[in-house]
Amino acid sequence: MAVVTDPQPPARTDPPAPPDRGRRRLVAMTIWGVAFVAAWFLIGLPTDPAYAFVWIWAATIAWHSSRPWRSHLRFARDWVPVVLLFAVYNLSRGFADNGAVPHAYELVAADRFMFGWATGGQVPTVWLQQHLYRPEVQWWDVAASWVYFSHFVVALSAAAVLWLRNRSRWGAYMRRWGFLCAAGLATYFLYPAAPPWWAAQNGLIEEVARISTRGWKEFGMHGAGNLLNAGQIASNPVAAMPSLHTAWALFVVLFFMTGTRKRWWPLLLAYPLAMTFTLVYSGEHYVIDVLVGWTYVGVTFLVVGLAERWWAARRARRGPAGTPAASSDPVPTGDSPAAGAPPAGVEDAAPAADPAGVRVTG
């Protein structure tokens, strides 16, 4: 008589987790959190790409403190070129105007044309500040300051998580993000445009206060925004079109949205909308800047997606060794383990999926 039993799952070959791994992670992340808060109060929030990278790298080391150092060094190896590119990007923005008078009249006219019927002929920034701005800091000022700061860490943090989970998706993310930033930078040179606070200072519109960081005062954190305020003073005032603040926010949301259940979509979309309100209310951007930034996001996904498909088809025609393919079997693309497997030592790699999306359940 034969006895039929359910097949047993294959034995695990990966090394067992150390018994103190959870405790070690908790201690390491606690140390990181205390150090971050201390640096926040003493130096300021990490709004510079290089400074933000150091903290994100330190967080990945603390989270996976049980891994060998070669795994953490791989993170630095992959990210140093990215940080250098963003440093060049920030420096090059300062030369965008090249001494020319920035565009401002057409931006004011565009916002008045779109919203003047609802704002009494005012641009939305002036109308919002007339109705919401008070000498005392309000709760919405605090929320706006946090949303504004998130621009400097959300996109980088999302990229760090992708690198830890699946390096091929990280590559897809960085290709799109790099193209978006390059397109924005090129526009700053071709079309230098000034924000609402600049137009108000030069008498083009009514008085506008630049209030994107005033929310810190409510908590007595006058030094919390030191780096942010210094960056605003040193930044190029003509790098307003398009708004990469809202473009980055929408980019991150769209990248993850295709793999997220629809019930979470309203929550995800609330982020770029909150960023839009923050930038318009605080005098940093016109609504037309936001709409152009969103358009750039759509163009980015289209162009990079087409380029990736073209490259995959070209590789398929050439074959794995640069010769014509001998069979019709598809060549692994950027999502396959052969082309973009996570680096050695990186655990919890997510299953392959759409390179422009991450599957989220819950």
mmCIF file with all atom_site columns, C-alpha atoms in Angstrom, residues 46-128:
data_model
loop_
_atom_site.group_PDB
_atom_site.id
_atom_site.type_symbol
_atom_site.label_atom_id
_atom_site.label_alt_id
_atom_site.label_comp_id
_atom_site.label_asym_id
_atom_site.label_entity_id
_atom_site.label_seq_id
_atom_site.pdbx_PDB_ins_code
_atom_site.Cartn_x
_atom_site.Cartn_y
_atom_site.Cartn_z
_atom_site.occupancy
_atom_site.B_iso_or_equiv
_atom_site.pdbx_formal_charge
_atom_site.auth_seq_id
_atom_site.auth_comp_id
_atom_site.auth_asym_id
_atom_site.auth_atom_id
_atom_site.pdbx_PDB_model_num
ATOM 1  C CA . PRO A 1 46  ? 19.915  67.466 5.901   1.00 0.00 ? 46  PRO A CA 1
ATOM 2  C CA . THR A 1 47  ? 18.862  69.378 2.806   1.00 0.00 ? 47  THR A CA 1
ATOM 3  C CA . ASP A 1 48  ? 22.170  69.092 0.968   1.00 0.00 ? 48  ASP A CA 1
ATOM 4  C CA . PRO A 1 49  ? 22.386  65.887 -1.156  1.00 0.00 ? 49  PRO A CA 1
ATOM 5  C CA . ALA A 1 50  ? 25.803  64.919 0.215   1.00 0.00 ? 50  ALA A CA 1
ATOM 6  C CA . TYR A 1 51  ? 24.745  65.533 3.810   1.00 0.00 ? 51  TYR A CA 1
ATOM 7  C CA . ALA A 1 52  ? 21.468  63.655 3.302   1.00 0.00 ? 52  ALA A CA 1
ATOM 8  C CA . PHE A 1 53  ? 23.363  60.755 1.707   1.00 0.00 ? 53  PHE A CA 1
ATOM 9  C CA . VAL A 1 54  ? 25.578  60.406 4.785   1.00 0.00 ? 54  VAL A CA 1
ATOM 10 C CA . TRP A 1 55  ? 22.550  60.064 7.048   1.00 0.00 ? 55  TRP A CA 1
ATOM 11 C CA . ILE A 1 56  ? 20.753  57.653 4.725   1.00 0.00 ? 56  ILE A CA 1
ATOM 12 C CA . TRP A 1 57  ? 23.875  55.524 4.393   1.00 0.00 ? 57  TRP A CA 1
ATOM 13 C CA . ALA A 1 58  ? 24.265  55.515 8.164   1.00 0.00 ? 58  ALA A CA 1
ATOM 14 C CA . ALA A 1 59  ? 20.635  54.416 8.509   1.00 0.00 ? 59  ALA A CA 1
ATOM 15 C CA . THR A 1 60  ? 21.174  51.453 6.158   1.00 0.00 ? 60  THR A CA 1
ATOM 16 C CA . ILE A 1 61  ? 24.261  50.451 8.143   1.00 0.00 ? 61  ILE A CA 1
ATOM 17 C CA . ALA A 1 62  ? 22.303  50.615 11.399  1.00 0.00 ? 62  ALA A CA 1
ATOM 18 C CA . TRP A 1 63  ? 19.359  48.665 9.973   1.00 0.00 ? 63  TRP A CA 1
ATOM 19 C CA . HIS A 1 64  ? 21.613  45.903 8.635   1.00 0.00 ? 64  HIS A CA 1
ATOM 20 C CA . SER A 1 65  ? 24.393  46.175 11.193  1.00 0.00 ? 65  SER A CA 1
ATOM 21 C CA . SER A 1 66  ? 24.903  42.406 11.154  1.00 0.00 ? 66  SER A CA 1
ATOM 22 C CA . ARG A 1 67  ? 26.037  42.422 7.535   1.00 0.00 ? 67  ARG A CA 1
ATOM 23 C CA . PRO A 1 68  ? 29.727  42.469 6.568   1.00 0.00 ? 68  PRO A CA 1
ATOM 24 C CA . TRP A 1 69  ? 31.272  45.820 5.766   1.00 0.00 ? 69  TRP A CA 1
ATOM 25 C CA . ARG A 1 70  ? 31.717  44.917 2.105   1.00 0.00 ? 70  ARG A CA 1
ATOM 26 C CA . SER A 1 71  ? 27.922  45.093 1.740   1.00 0.00 ? 71  SER A CA 1
ATOM 27 C CA . HIS A 1 72  ? 27.869  48.634 3.156   1.00 0.00 ? 72  HIS A CA 1
ATOM 28 C CA . LEU A 1 73  ? 30.793  49.659 0.955   1.00 0.00 ? 73  LEU A CA 1
ATOM 29 C CA . ARG A 1 74  ? 28.861  48.514 -2.106  1.00 0.00 ? 74  ARG A CA 1
ATOM 30 C CA . PHE A 1 75  ? 26.180  51.024 -1.157  1.00 0.00 ? 75  PHE A CA 1
ATOM 31 C CA . ALA A 1 76  ? 28.753  53.817 -1.141  1.00 0.00 ? 76  ALA A CA 1
ATOM 32 C CA . ARG A 1 77  ? 30.244  52.596 -4.411  1.00 0.00 ? 77  ARG A CA 1
ATOM 33 C CA . ASP A 1 78  ? 26.891  52.768 -6.192  1.00 0.00 ? 78  ASP A CA 1
ATOM 34 C CA . TRP A 1 79  ? 25.804  56.036 -4.611  1.00 0.00 ? 79  TRP A CA 1
ATOM 35 C CA . VAL A 1 80  ? 28.915  58.210 -4.780  1.00 0.00 ? 80  VAL A CA 1
ATOM 36 C CA . PRO A 1 81  ? 28.439  58.911 -8.530  1.00 0.00 ? 81  PRO A CA 1
ATOM 37 C CA . VAL A 1 82  ? 24.799  59.812 -7.846  1.00 0.00 ? 82  VAL A CA 1
ATOM 38 C CA . VAL A 1 83  ? 25.736  62.224 -5.055  1.00 0.00 ? 83  VAL A CA 1
ATOM 39 C CA . LEU A 1 84  ? 28.433  63.825 -7.209  1.00 0.00 ? 84  LEU A CA 1
ATOM 40 C CA . LEU A 1 85  ? 25.948  64.331 -10.032 1.00 0.00 ? 85  LEU A CA 1
ATOM 41 C CA . PHE A 1 86  ? 23.505  66.044 -7.681  1.00 0.00 ? 86  PHE A CA 1
ATOM 42 C CA . ALA A 1 87  ? 26.289  68.240 -6.318  1.00 0.00 ? 87  ALA A CA 1
ATOM 43 C CA . VAL A 1 88  ? 27.127  69.324 -9.868  1.00 0.00 ? 88  VAL A CA 1
ATOM 44 C CA . TYR A 1 89  ? 23.425  69.854 -10.495 1.00 0.00 ? 89  TYR A CA 1
ATOM 45 C CA . ASN A 1 90  ? 23.079  72.144 -7.474  1.00 0.00 ? 90  ASN A CA 1
ATOM 46 C CA . LEU A 1 91  ? 26.173  74.143 -8.395  1.00 0.00 ? 91  LEU A CA 1
ATOM 47 C CA . SER A 1 92  ? 25.210  74.505 -12.047 1.00 0.00 ? 92  SER A CA 1
ATOM 48 C CA . ARG A 1 93  ? 21.819  75.952 -11.127 1.00 0.00 ? 93  ARG A CA 1
ATOM 49 C CA . GLY A 1 94  ? 23.647  79.031 -9.865  1.00 0.00 ? 94  GLY A CA 1
ATOM 50 C CA . PHE A 1 95  ? 24.802  79.822 -13.390 1.00 0.00 ? 95  PHE A CA 1
ATOM 51 C CA . ALA A 1 96  ? 21.438  79.314 -15.078 1.00 0.00 ? 96  ALA A CA 1
ATOM 52 C CA . ASP A 1 97  ? 20.540  82.986 -15.416 1.00 0.00 ? 97  ASP A CA 1
ATOM 53 C CA . ASN A 1 98  ? 23.973  84.009 -16.743 1.00 0.00 ? 98  ASN A CA 1
ATOM 54 C CA . GLY A 1 99  ? 23.204  87.596 -15.748 1.00 0.00 ? 99  GLY A CA 1
ATOM 55 C CA . ALA A 1 100 ? 20.006  87.779 -17.813 1.00 0.00 ? 100 ALA A CA 1
ATOM 56 C CA . VAL A 1 101 ? 16.732  89.219 -16.518 1.00 0.00 ? 101 VAL A CA 1
ATOM 57 C CA . PRO A 1 102 ? 14.550  86.242 -15.532 1.00 0.00 ? 102 PRO A CA 1
ATOM 58 C CA . HIS A 1 103 ? 11.103  85.591 -16.936 1.00 0.00 ? 103 HIS A CA 1
ATOM 59 C CA . ALA A 1 104 ? 8.320   86.670 -14.605 1.00 0.00 ? 104 ALA A CA 1
ATOM 60 C CA . TYR A 1 105 ? 5.555   88.564 -16.431 1.00 0.00 ? 105 TYR A CA 1
ATOM 61 C CA . GLU A 1 106 ? 4.322   85.542 -18.405 1.00 0.00 ? 106 GLU A CA 1
ATOM 62 C CA . LEU A 1 107 ? 4.200   83.368 -15.268 1.00 0.00 ? 107 LEU A CA 1
ATOM 63 C CA . VAL A 1 108 ? 2.121   85.968 -13.443 1.00 0.00 ? 108 VAL A CA 1
ATOM 64 C CA . ALA A 1 109 ? -0.153  86.263 -16.484 1.00 0.00 ? 109 ALA A CA 1
ATOM 65 C CA . ALA A 1 110 ? -0.551  82.470 -16.725 1.00 0.00 ? 110 ALA A CA 1
ATOM 66 C CA . ASP A 1 111 ? -1.613  82.102 -13.085 1.00 0.00 ? 111 ASP A CA 1
ATOM 67 C CA . ARG A 1 112 ? -3.990  85.038 -13.340 1.00 0.00 ? 112 ARG A CA 1
ATOM 68 C CA . PHE A 1 113 ? -5.499  83.618 -16.531 1.00 0.00 ? 113 PHE A CA 1
ATOM 69 C CA . MET A 1 114 ? -6.081  80.194 -14.922 1.00 0.00 ? 114 MET A CA 1
ATOM 70 C CA . PHE A 1 115 ? -7.259  81.304 -11.480 1.00 0.00 ? 115 PHE A CA 1
ATOM 71 C CA . GLY A 1 116 ? -8.022  85.012 -11.605 1.00 0.00 ? 116 GLY A CA 1
ATOM 72 C CA . TRP A 1 117 ? -11.747 84.314 -11.897 1.00 0.00 ? 117 TRP A CA 1
ATOM 73 C CA . ALA A 1 118 ? -11.636 82.704 -8.429  1.00 0.00 ? 118 ALA A CA 1
ATOM 74 C CA . THR A 1 119 ? -9.034  84.944 -6.754  1.00 0.00 ? 119 THR A CA 1
ATOM 75 C CA . GLY A 1 120 ? -10.232 88.374 -7.792  1.00 0.00 ? 120 GLY A CA 1
ATOM 76 C CA . GLY A 1 121 ? -7.505  88.741 -10.390 1.00 0.00 ? 121 GLY A CA 1
ATOM 77 C CA . GLN A 1 122 ? -4.694  87.821 -8.005  1.00 0.00 ? 122 GLN A CA 1
ATOM 78 C CA . VAL A 1 123 ? -2.136  85.084 -8.509  1.00 0.00 ? 123 VAL A CA 1
ATOM 79 C CA . PRO A 1 124 ? -2.883  82.131 -6.181  1.00 0.00 ? 124 PRO A CA 1
ATOM 80 C CA . THR A 1 125 ? 0.164   82.843 -3.990  1.00 0.00 ? 125 THR A CA 1
ATOM 81 C CA . VAL A 1 126 ? -1.022  86.358 -3.131  1.00 0.00 ? 126 VAL A CA 1
ATOM 82 C CA . TRP A 1 127 ? -4.591  85.159 -2.565  1.00 0.00 ? 127 TRP A CA 1
ATOM 83 C CA . LEU A 1 128 ? -3.510  82.312 -0.266  1.00 0.00 ? 128 LEU A CA 1
#
